[in-house]
Coordinates of C-alpha atoms in Angstrom, one line a residue:
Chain A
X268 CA -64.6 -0.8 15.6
X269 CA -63.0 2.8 15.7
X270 CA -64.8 5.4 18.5
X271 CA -64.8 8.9 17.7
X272 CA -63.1 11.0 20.7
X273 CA -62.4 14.4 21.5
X274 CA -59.2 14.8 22.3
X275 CA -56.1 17.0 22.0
X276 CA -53.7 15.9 19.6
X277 CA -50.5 15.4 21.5
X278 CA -52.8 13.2 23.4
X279 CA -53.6 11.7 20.8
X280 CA -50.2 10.7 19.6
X281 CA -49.6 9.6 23.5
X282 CA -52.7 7.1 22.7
X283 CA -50.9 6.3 18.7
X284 CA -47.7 5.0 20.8
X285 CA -49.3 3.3 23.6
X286 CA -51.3 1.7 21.2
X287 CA -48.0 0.8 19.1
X288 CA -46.8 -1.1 22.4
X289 CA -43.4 0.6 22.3
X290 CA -41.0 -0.7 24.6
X291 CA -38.9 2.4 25.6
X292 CA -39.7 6.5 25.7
X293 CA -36.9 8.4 26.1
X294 CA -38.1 11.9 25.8
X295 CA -36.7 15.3 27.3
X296 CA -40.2 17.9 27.8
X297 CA -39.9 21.4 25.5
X298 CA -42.6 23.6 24.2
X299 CA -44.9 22.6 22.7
X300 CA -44.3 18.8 22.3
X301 CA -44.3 18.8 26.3
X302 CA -48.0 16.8 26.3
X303 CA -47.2 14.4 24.4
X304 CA -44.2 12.4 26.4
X305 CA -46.4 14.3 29.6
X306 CA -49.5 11.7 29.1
X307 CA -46.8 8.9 28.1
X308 CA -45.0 9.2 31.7
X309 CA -48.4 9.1 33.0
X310 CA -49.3 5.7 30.8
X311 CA -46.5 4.2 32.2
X312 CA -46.5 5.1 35.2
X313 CA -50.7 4.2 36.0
X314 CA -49.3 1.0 34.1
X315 CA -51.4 1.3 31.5
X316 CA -48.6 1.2 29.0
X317 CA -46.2 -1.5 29.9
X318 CA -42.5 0.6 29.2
X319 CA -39.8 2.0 30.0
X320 CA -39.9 5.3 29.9
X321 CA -36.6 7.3 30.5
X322 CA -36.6 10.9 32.0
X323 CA -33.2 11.9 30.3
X324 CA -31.6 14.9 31.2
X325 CA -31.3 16.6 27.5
X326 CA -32.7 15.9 24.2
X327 CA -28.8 14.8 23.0
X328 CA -29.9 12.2 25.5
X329 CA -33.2 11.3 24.2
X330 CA -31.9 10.5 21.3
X331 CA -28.7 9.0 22.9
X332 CA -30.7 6.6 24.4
X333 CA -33.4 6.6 21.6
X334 CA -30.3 4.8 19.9
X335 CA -29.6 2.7 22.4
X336 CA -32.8 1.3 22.8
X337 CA -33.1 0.3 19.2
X338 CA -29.9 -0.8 19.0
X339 CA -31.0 -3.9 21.6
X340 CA -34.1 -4.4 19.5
X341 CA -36.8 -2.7 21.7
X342 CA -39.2 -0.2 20.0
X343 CA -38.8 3.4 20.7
X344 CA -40.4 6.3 20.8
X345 CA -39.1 10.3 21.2
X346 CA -40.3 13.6 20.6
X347 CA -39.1 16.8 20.7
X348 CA -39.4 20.7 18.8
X349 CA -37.3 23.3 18.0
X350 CA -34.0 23.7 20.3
X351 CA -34.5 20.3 21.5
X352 CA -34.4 19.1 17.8
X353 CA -31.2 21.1 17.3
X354 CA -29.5 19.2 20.1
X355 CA -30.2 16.3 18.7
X356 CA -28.6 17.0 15.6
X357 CA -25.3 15.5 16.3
X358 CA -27.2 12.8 16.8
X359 CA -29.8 12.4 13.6
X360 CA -27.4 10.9 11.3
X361 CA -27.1 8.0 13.5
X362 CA -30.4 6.3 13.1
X363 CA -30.1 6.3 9.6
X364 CA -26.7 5.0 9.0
X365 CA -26.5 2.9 11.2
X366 CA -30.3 1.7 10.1
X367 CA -32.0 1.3 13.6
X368 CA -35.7 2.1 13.5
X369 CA -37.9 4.4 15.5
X370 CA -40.1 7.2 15.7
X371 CA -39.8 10.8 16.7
X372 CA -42.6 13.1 16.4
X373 CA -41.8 16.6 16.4
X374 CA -44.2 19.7 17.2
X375 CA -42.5 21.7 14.8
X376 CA -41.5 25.8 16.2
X377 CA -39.5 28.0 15.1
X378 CA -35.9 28.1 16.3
X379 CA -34.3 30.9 18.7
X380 CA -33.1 33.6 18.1
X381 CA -35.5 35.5 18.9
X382 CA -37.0 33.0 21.2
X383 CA -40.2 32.1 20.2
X384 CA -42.2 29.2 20.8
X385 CA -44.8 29.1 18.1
X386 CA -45.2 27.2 14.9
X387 CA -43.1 27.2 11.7
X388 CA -40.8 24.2 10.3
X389 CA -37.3 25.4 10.8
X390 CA -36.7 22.9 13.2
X391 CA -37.5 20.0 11.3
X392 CA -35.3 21.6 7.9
X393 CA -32.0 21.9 9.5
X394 CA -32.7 17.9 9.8
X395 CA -33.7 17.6 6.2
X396 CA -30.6 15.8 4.8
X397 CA -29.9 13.8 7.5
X398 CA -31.7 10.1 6.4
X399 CA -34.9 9.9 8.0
X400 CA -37.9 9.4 6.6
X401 CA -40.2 13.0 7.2
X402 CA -43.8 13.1 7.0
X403 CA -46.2 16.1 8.1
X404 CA -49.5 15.9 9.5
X405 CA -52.4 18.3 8.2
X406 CA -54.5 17.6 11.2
X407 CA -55.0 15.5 14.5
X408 CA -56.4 12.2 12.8
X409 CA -53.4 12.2 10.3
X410 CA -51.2 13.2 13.5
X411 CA -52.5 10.1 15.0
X412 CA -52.2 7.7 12.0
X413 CA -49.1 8.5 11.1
X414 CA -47.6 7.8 14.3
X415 CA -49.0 4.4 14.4
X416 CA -48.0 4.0 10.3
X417 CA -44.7 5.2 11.3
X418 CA -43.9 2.2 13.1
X419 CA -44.9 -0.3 9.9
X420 CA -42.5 2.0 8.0
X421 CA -39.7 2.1 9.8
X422 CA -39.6 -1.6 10.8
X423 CA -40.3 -2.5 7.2
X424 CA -37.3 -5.0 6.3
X425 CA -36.9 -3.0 3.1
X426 CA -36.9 0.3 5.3
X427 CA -35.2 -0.3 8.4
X428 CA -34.9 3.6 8.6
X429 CA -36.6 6.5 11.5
X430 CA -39.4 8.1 11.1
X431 CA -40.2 12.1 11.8
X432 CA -44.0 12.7 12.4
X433 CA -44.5 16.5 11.8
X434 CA -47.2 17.8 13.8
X435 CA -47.5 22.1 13.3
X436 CA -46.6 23.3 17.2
X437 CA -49.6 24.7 18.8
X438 CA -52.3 24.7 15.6
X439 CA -51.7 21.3 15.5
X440 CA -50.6 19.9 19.1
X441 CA -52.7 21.5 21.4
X442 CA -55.9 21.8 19.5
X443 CA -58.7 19.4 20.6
X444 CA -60.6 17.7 17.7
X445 CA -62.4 14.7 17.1
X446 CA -59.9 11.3 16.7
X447 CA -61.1 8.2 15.6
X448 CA -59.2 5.7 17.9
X449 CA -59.3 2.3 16.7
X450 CA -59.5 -0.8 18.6
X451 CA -56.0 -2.6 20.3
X452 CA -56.9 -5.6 17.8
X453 CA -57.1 -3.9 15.1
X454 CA -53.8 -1.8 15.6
X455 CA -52.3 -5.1 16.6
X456 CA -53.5 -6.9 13.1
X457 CA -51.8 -3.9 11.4
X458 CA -48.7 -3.5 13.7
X459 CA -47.2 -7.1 14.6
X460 CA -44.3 -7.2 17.0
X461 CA -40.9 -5.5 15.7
X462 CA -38.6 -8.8 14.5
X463 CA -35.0 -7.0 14.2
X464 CA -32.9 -7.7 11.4
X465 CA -29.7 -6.7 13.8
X466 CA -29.3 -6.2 17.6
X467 CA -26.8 -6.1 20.3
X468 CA -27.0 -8.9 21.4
X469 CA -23.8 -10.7 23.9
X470 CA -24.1 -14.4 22.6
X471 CA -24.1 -12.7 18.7
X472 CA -21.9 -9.8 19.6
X473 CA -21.6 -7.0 16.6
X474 CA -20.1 -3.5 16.0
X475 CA -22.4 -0.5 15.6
X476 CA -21.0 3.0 14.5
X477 CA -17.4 1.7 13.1
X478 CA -14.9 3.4 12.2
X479 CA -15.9 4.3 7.6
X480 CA -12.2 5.1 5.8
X481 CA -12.7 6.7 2.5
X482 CA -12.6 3.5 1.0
X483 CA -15.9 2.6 2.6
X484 CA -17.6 5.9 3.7
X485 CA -19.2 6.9 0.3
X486 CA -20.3 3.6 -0.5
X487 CA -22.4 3.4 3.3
X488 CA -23.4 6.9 2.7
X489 CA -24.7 5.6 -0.9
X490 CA -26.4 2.4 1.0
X491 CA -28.3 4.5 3.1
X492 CA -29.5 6.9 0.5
X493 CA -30.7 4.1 -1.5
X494 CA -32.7 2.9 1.4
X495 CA -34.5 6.4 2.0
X496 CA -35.0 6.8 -1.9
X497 CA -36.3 2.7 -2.2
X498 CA -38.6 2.9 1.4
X499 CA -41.3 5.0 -0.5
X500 CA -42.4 1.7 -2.0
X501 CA -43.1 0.3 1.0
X502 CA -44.4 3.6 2.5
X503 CA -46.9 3.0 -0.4
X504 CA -48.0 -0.5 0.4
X505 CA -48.4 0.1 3.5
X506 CA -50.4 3.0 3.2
X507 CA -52.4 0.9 0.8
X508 CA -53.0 -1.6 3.5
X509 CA -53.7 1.2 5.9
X510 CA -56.5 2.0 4.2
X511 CA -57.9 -1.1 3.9
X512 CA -58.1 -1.8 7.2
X513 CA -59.3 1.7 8.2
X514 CA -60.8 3.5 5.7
X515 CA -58.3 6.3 5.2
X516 CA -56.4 6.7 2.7
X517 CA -52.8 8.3 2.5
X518 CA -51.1 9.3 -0.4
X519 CA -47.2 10.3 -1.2
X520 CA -48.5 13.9 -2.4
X521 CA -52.7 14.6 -1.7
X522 CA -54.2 17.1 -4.5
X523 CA -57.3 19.3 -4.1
X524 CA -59.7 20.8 -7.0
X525 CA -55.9 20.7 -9.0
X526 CA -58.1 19.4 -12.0
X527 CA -57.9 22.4 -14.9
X528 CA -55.8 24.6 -12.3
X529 CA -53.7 26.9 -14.0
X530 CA -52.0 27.9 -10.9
X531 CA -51.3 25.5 -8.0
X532 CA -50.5 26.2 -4.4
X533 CA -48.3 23.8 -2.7
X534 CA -48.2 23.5 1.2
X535 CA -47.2 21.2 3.8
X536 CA -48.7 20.6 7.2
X537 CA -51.7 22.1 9.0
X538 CA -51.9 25.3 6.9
X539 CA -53.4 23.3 4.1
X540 CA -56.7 23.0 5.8
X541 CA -56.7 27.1 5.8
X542 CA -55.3 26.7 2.3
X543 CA -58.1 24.3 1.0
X544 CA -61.0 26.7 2.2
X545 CA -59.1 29.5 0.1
X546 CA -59.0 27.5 -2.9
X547 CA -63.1 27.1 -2.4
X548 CA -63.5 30.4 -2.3
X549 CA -61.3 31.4 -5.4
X550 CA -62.9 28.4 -7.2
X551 CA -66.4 29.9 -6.6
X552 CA -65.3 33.1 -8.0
X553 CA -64.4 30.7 -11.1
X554 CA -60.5 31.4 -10.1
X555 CA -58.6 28.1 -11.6
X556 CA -56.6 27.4 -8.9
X557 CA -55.8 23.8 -7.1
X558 CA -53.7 22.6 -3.8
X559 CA -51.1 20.4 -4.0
X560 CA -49.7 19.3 -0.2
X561 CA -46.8 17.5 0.6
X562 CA -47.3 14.7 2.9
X563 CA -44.1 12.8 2.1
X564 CA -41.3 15.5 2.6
X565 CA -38.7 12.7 2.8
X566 CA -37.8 10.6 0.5
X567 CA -39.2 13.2 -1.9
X568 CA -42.1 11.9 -4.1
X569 CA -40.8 13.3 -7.4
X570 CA -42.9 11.1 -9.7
X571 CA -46.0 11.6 -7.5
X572 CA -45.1 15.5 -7.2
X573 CA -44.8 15.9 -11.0
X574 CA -47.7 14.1 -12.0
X575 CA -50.0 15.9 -9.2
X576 CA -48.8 19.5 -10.3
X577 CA -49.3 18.6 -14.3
X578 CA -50.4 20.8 -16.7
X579 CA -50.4 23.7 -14.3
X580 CA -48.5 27.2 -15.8
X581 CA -48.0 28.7 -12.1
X582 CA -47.0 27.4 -9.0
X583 CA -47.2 29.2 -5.6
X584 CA -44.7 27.2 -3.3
X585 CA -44.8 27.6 0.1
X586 CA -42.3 27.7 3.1
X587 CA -43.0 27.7 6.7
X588 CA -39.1 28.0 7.0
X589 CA -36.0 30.9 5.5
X590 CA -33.3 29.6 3.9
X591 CA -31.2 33.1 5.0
X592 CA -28.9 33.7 2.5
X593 CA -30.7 31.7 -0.4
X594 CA -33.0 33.0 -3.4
X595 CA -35.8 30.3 -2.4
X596 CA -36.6 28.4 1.1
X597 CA -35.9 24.5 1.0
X598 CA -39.6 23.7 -0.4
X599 CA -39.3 26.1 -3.3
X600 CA -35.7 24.7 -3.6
X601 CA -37.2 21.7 -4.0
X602 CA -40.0 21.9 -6.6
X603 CA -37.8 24.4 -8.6
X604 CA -34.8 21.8 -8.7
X605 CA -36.9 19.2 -9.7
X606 CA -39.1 21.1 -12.2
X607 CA -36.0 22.4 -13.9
X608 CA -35.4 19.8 -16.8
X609 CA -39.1 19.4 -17.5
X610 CA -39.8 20.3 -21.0
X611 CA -43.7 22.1 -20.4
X612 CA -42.1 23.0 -17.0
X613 CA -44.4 25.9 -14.7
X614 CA -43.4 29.1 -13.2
X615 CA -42.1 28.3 -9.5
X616 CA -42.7 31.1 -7.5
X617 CA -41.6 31.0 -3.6
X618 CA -43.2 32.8 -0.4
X619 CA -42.2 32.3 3.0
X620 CA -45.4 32.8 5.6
X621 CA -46.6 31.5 9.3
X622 CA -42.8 32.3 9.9
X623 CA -42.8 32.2 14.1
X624 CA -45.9 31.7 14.4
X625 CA -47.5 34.8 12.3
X626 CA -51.0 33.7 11.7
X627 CA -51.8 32.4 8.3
X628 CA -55.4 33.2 7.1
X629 CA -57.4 32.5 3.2
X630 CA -56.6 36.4 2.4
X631 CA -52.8 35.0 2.5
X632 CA -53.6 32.0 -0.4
X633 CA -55.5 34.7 -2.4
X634 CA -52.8 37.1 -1.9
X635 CA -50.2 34.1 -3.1
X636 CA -52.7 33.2 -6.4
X637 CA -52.7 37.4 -7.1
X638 CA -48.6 37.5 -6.8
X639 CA -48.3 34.4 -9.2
X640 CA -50.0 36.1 -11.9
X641 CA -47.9 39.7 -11.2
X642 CA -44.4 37.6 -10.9
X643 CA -45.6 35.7 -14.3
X644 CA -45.0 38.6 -16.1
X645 CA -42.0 40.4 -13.7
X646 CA -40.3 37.1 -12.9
X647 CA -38.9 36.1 -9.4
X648 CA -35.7 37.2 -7.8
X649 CA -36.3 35.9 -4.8
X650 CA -38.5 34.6 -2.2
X651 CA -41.5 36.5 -1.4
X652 CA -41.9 37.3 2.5
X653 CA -45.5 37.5 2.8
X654 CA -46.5 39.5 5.3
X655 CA -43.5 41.1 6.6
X656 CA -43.3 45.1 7.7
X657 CA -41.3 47.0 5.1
Chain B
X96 CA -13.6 6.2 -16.7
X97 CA -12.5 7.4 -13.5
X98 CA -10.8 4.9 -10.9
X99 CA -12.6 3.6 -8.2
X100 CA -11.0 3.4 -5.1
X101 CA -13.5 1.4 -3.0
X102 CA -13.5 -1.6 -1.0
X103 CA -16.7 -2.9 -2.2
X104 CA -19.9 -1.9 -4.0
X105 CA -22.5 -0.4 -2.0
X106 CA -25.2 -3.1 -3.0
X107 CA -22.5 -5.7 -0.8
X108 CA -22.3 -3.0 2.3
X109 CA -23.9 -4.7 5.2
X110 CA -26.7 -3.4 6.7
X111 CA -26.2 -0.3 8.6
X112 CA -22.6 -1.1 7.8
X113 CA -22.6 -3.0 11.3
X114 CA -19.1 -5.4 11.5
X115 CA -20.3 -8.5 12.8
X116 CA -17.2 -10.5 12.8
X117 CA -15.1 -9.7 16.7
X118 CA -11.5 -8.3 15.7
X119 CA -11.7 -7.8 12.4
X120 CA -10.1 -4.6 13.3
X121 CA -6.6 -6.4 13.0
X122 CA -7.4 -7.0 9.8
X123 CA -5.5 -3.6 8.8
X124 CA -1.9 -3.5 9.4
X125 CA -1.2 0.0 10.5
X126 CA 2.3 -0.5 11.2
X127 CA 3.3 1.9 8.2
X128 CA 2.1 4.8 9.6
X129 CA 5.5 4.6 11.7
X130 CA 8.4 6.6 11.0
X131 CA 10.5 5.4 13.8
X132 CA 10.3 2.0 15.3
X133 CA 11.4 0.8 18.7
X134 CA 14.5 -2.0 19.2
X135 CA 15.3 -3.5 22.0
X136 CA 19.0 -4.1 23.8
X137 CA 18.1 -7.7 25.9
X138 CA 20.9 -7.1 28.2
X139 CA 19.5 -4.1 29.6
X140 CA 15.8 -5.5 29.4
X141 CA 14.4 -6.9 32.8
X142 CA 11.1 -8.1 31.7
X143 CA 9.1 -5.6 34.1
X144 CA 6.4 -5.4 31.5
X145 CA 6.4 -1.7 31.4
X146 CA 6.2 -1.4 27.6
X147 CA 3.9 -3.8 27.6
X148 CA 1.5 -1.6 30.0
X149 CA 2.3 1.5 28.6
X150 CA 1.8 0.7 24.7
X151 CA -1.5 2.7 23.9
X152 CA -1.7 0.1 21.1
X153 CA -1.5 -3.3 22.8
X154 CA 1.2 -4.4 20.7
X155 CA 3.7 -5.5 23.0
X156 CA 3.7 -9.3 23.3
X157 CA 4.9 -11.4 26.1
X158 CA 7.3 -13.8 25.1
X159 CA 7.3 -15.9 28.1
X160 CA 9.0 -16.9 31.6
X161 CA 12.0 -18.6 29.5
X162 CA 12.8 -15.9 27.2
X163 CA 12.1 -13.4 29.5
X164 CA 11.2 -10.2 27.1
X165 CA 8.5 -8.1 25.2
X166 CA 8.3 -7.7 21.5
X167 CA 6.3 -5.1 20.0
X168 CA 4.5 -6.3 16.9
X169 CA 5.6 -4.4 14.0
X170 CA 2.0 -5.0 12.2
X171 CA 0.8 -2.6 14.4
X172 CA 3.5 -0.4 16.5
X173 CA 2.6 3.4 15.6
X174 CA 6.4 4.0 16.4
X175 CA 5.0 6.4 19.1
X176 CA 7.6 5.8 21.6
X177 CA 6.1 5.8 24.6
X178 CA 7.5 2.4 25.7
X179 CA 10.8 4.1 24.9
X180 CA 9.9 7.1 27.0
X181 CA 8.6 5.1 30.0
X182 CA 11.4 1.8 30.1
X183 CA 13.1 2.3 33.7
X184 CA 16.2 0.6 31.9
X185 CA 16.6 3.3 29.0
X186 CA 16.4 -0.5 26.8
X187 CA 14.4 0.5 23.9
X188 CA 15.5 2.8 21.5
X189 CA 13.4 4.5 18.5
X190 CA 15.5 3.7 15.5
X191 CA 14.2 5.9 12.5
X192 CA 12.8 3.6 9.6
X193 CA 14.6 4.0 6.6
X194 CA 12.5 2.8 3.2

């Protein structure tokens, strides 16, 4: 039996991972994912979470010793946000080629400069294309599931990949709301011990990280990519199992009040709760408008994303993240590229909000449904800036 | 149909393209990547092993207390010269390789 708690959701993801019986933390604190490896060095340390948890001195360490760790077959868990992500970097392509699974979750905030601490995804997108597996979290329950799903995911035989948890930075991490935790048997029933297909191990010695000519290099790089792309299926099936062992069901892509929408919103993460109220409003007022969130940012969903956004003439795609330079932001990107060679394809509009943390409110979403129907008639140059001083 | 100049398909790449067989490193011969190769004069050689110390490589092999020298294996020598450079007897000489 679950028990409904109130709790604070980086807590909450402390509880996911203690309850996922990882064997190694190897975290570096930043704003705001701090809470989350805070309550894990105190699980470990009141020995209520039996690991080793590793104090590192960067987060190029973290994720130094992230690889490390799963390279010897234990489970592992990081987190980080923002700078501390874009240390890593170097270090994100690793995991997936060299197909060693774990789980990061990252409080997503914008990146410096100016500093700023608050909420937006730019972190996470400057890791888009690196191989792991991204998922975002609309609130704390999904926060919390995810992390333990993550584990299932990334352990999958088929998978063998990392896994991002998303979690918006502030809206998302430090708000308290109710969590249903479930019991340790039940997480255990769903989340056996991690068997590893390859480890370091001295009486089987292997080579980790060798040396790719061009002989070899694009054919790895093609192995890996086919493992992203193939892992939804199990993503799927386990989400599927999920469910019926909990009661909650995830999906690839979630839709909301889509059904005879004309024009459909997309979002990803936390804003969609904000979103979803808008949509109630604009559908009292008879307004034929739908949500469409991504849940599954990587590998992308395209059958999923084209069948939820069907018959729909307008769609108002929206970034928590600039592409400088570009005429759309890596979601628009996204839905435009693969909308392109539909034959009854929709109008993609992009718009860029909740950049830095600006607050995102239902006037936004009604202002976003009013600029589809303007720029269906003037067309799009390029991405809309909502909110932004002339 | 454009040439494919791969060692294998990626369906045979093995997971996380890990190499689980020890020194299977040796299995390329980088020897022709040298454009000079070191000889040895025996007379002046007296088997003080600094070539074989001194070769970033490893490819100097000991030949033993009876014949008393080093050989660098040509499979692998980079023709760098360092055991050249550091020989107290001036013995080795980097002899450019004509093709």
């Amino acid at each position: 039996m679950s028990k409904r708690v109130g709790m604070e959701v980086s807590i909450a993801i402390s509880e996911a991972v203690k309850m996922a019986n990882v064997d190694v933390v190897a975290a570096y604190p930043i704003t705001p994912q701090t809470h989350i490896v805070e309550h894990l060095s105190e699980l470990v340390a009141e020995g209520e979470l039996d690991a080793e948890f590793m104090p590192v001195e960067s987060e190029h360490s973290a994720m130094s010793a992230s690889l490390g760790s799963a390279a010897a077959g234990a489970r592992t868990f990081t987190a980080t946000s923002s700078q501390g992500l874009a240390l890593m970097h170097e270090l994100m392509y690793m995991a997936p080629g060299l197909r060693l699974p774990m789980v990061m979750a990252v409080a997503n905030r914008a990146v410096s400069p100016p500093i700023s601490i608050w909420n937006d995804h730019s972190d996470i997108m400057a890791e888009r294309d690196t191989g792991w597996i991204q998922v975002f979290a609309e609130n704390g329950q999904e926060a919390f599931d995810l992390t333990i799903q993550a584990y299932r995911i990334a352990e999958h035989p088929d998978v063998q990949l990392p896994v991002a948890v998303n979690l918006d930075g502030f809206t998302l991490s430090h708000v308290v709301e109710p969590i249903l935790l479930p019991d340790q048997a039940e997480v255990d029933k769903f989340l056996p011990p991690w068997k590893p297909m390859l480890q370091l191990d001295p009486a089987k010695p292997i080579s980790m990280g060798m040396f790719g000519i061009p002989e070899i290099y694009f054919e790895a790089k093609k192995a890996t990519d086919e493992a992203l792309v193939g892992s939804q299926k199990a993503i799927v099936a386990i989400w599927d199992e999920f469910e019926k062992l909990f009661g909650r069901k995830y999906n690839p892509i979630e839709t909301y009040k889509t059904e005879g929408a004309e024009t459909i919103l997309v979002t990803m993460g936390s804003i969609s709760e904000t979103a979803m109220t808008a949509v109630d409003q604009m559908r009292d007022q008879g307004i034929p408008v739908g949500l469409v969130r991504i849940r599954l940012w990587r590998p992308f969903p395209d059958k999923e994303f084209k069948a939820a956004v069907k018959g729909a003439k307008k769609l108002g795609v929206i970034d928590r993240c600039l592409t400088l330079g570009s005429h759309a932001n890596p979601v628009g990107q996204e839905v435009r590229s693969l909308l392109y060679q539909e034959k009854d394809r929709p109008y993609v509009f992009n718009f860029a909000l909740g950049i830095g943390g600006r607050d995102v409110t239902r006037a936004d979403f009604r202002y976003i449904y009013d600029q589809c129907q303007t720029l269906a008639a003037q067309g799009q140059d390029r991405c809309h800036m909502v909110g932004v001083m002339e | 149909m454009k040439k494919i100049d791969a060692m294998m398909s990626w369906k045979e790449v093995p997971l996380g393209c890990h190499v689980d067989r020890p020194g299977s490193t040796t299995d390329f011969l980088t020897g022709d990547w040298r454009s000079q190769r070191p000889v040895l004069d025996k007379e002046k050689c007296i088997y003080c092993g600094f070539c074989w110390i001194f070769c970033p490589e490893g490819c100097y092999q000991d030949q033993g207390p009876e014949a008393k020298v080093f050989v660098a294996d040509l499979n692998y020598c980079k023709g760098c010269g360092i055991c050249a450079y550091e020989c107290p007897k001036q013995a080795i000489t980097m002899v450019v390789e004509e093709v």
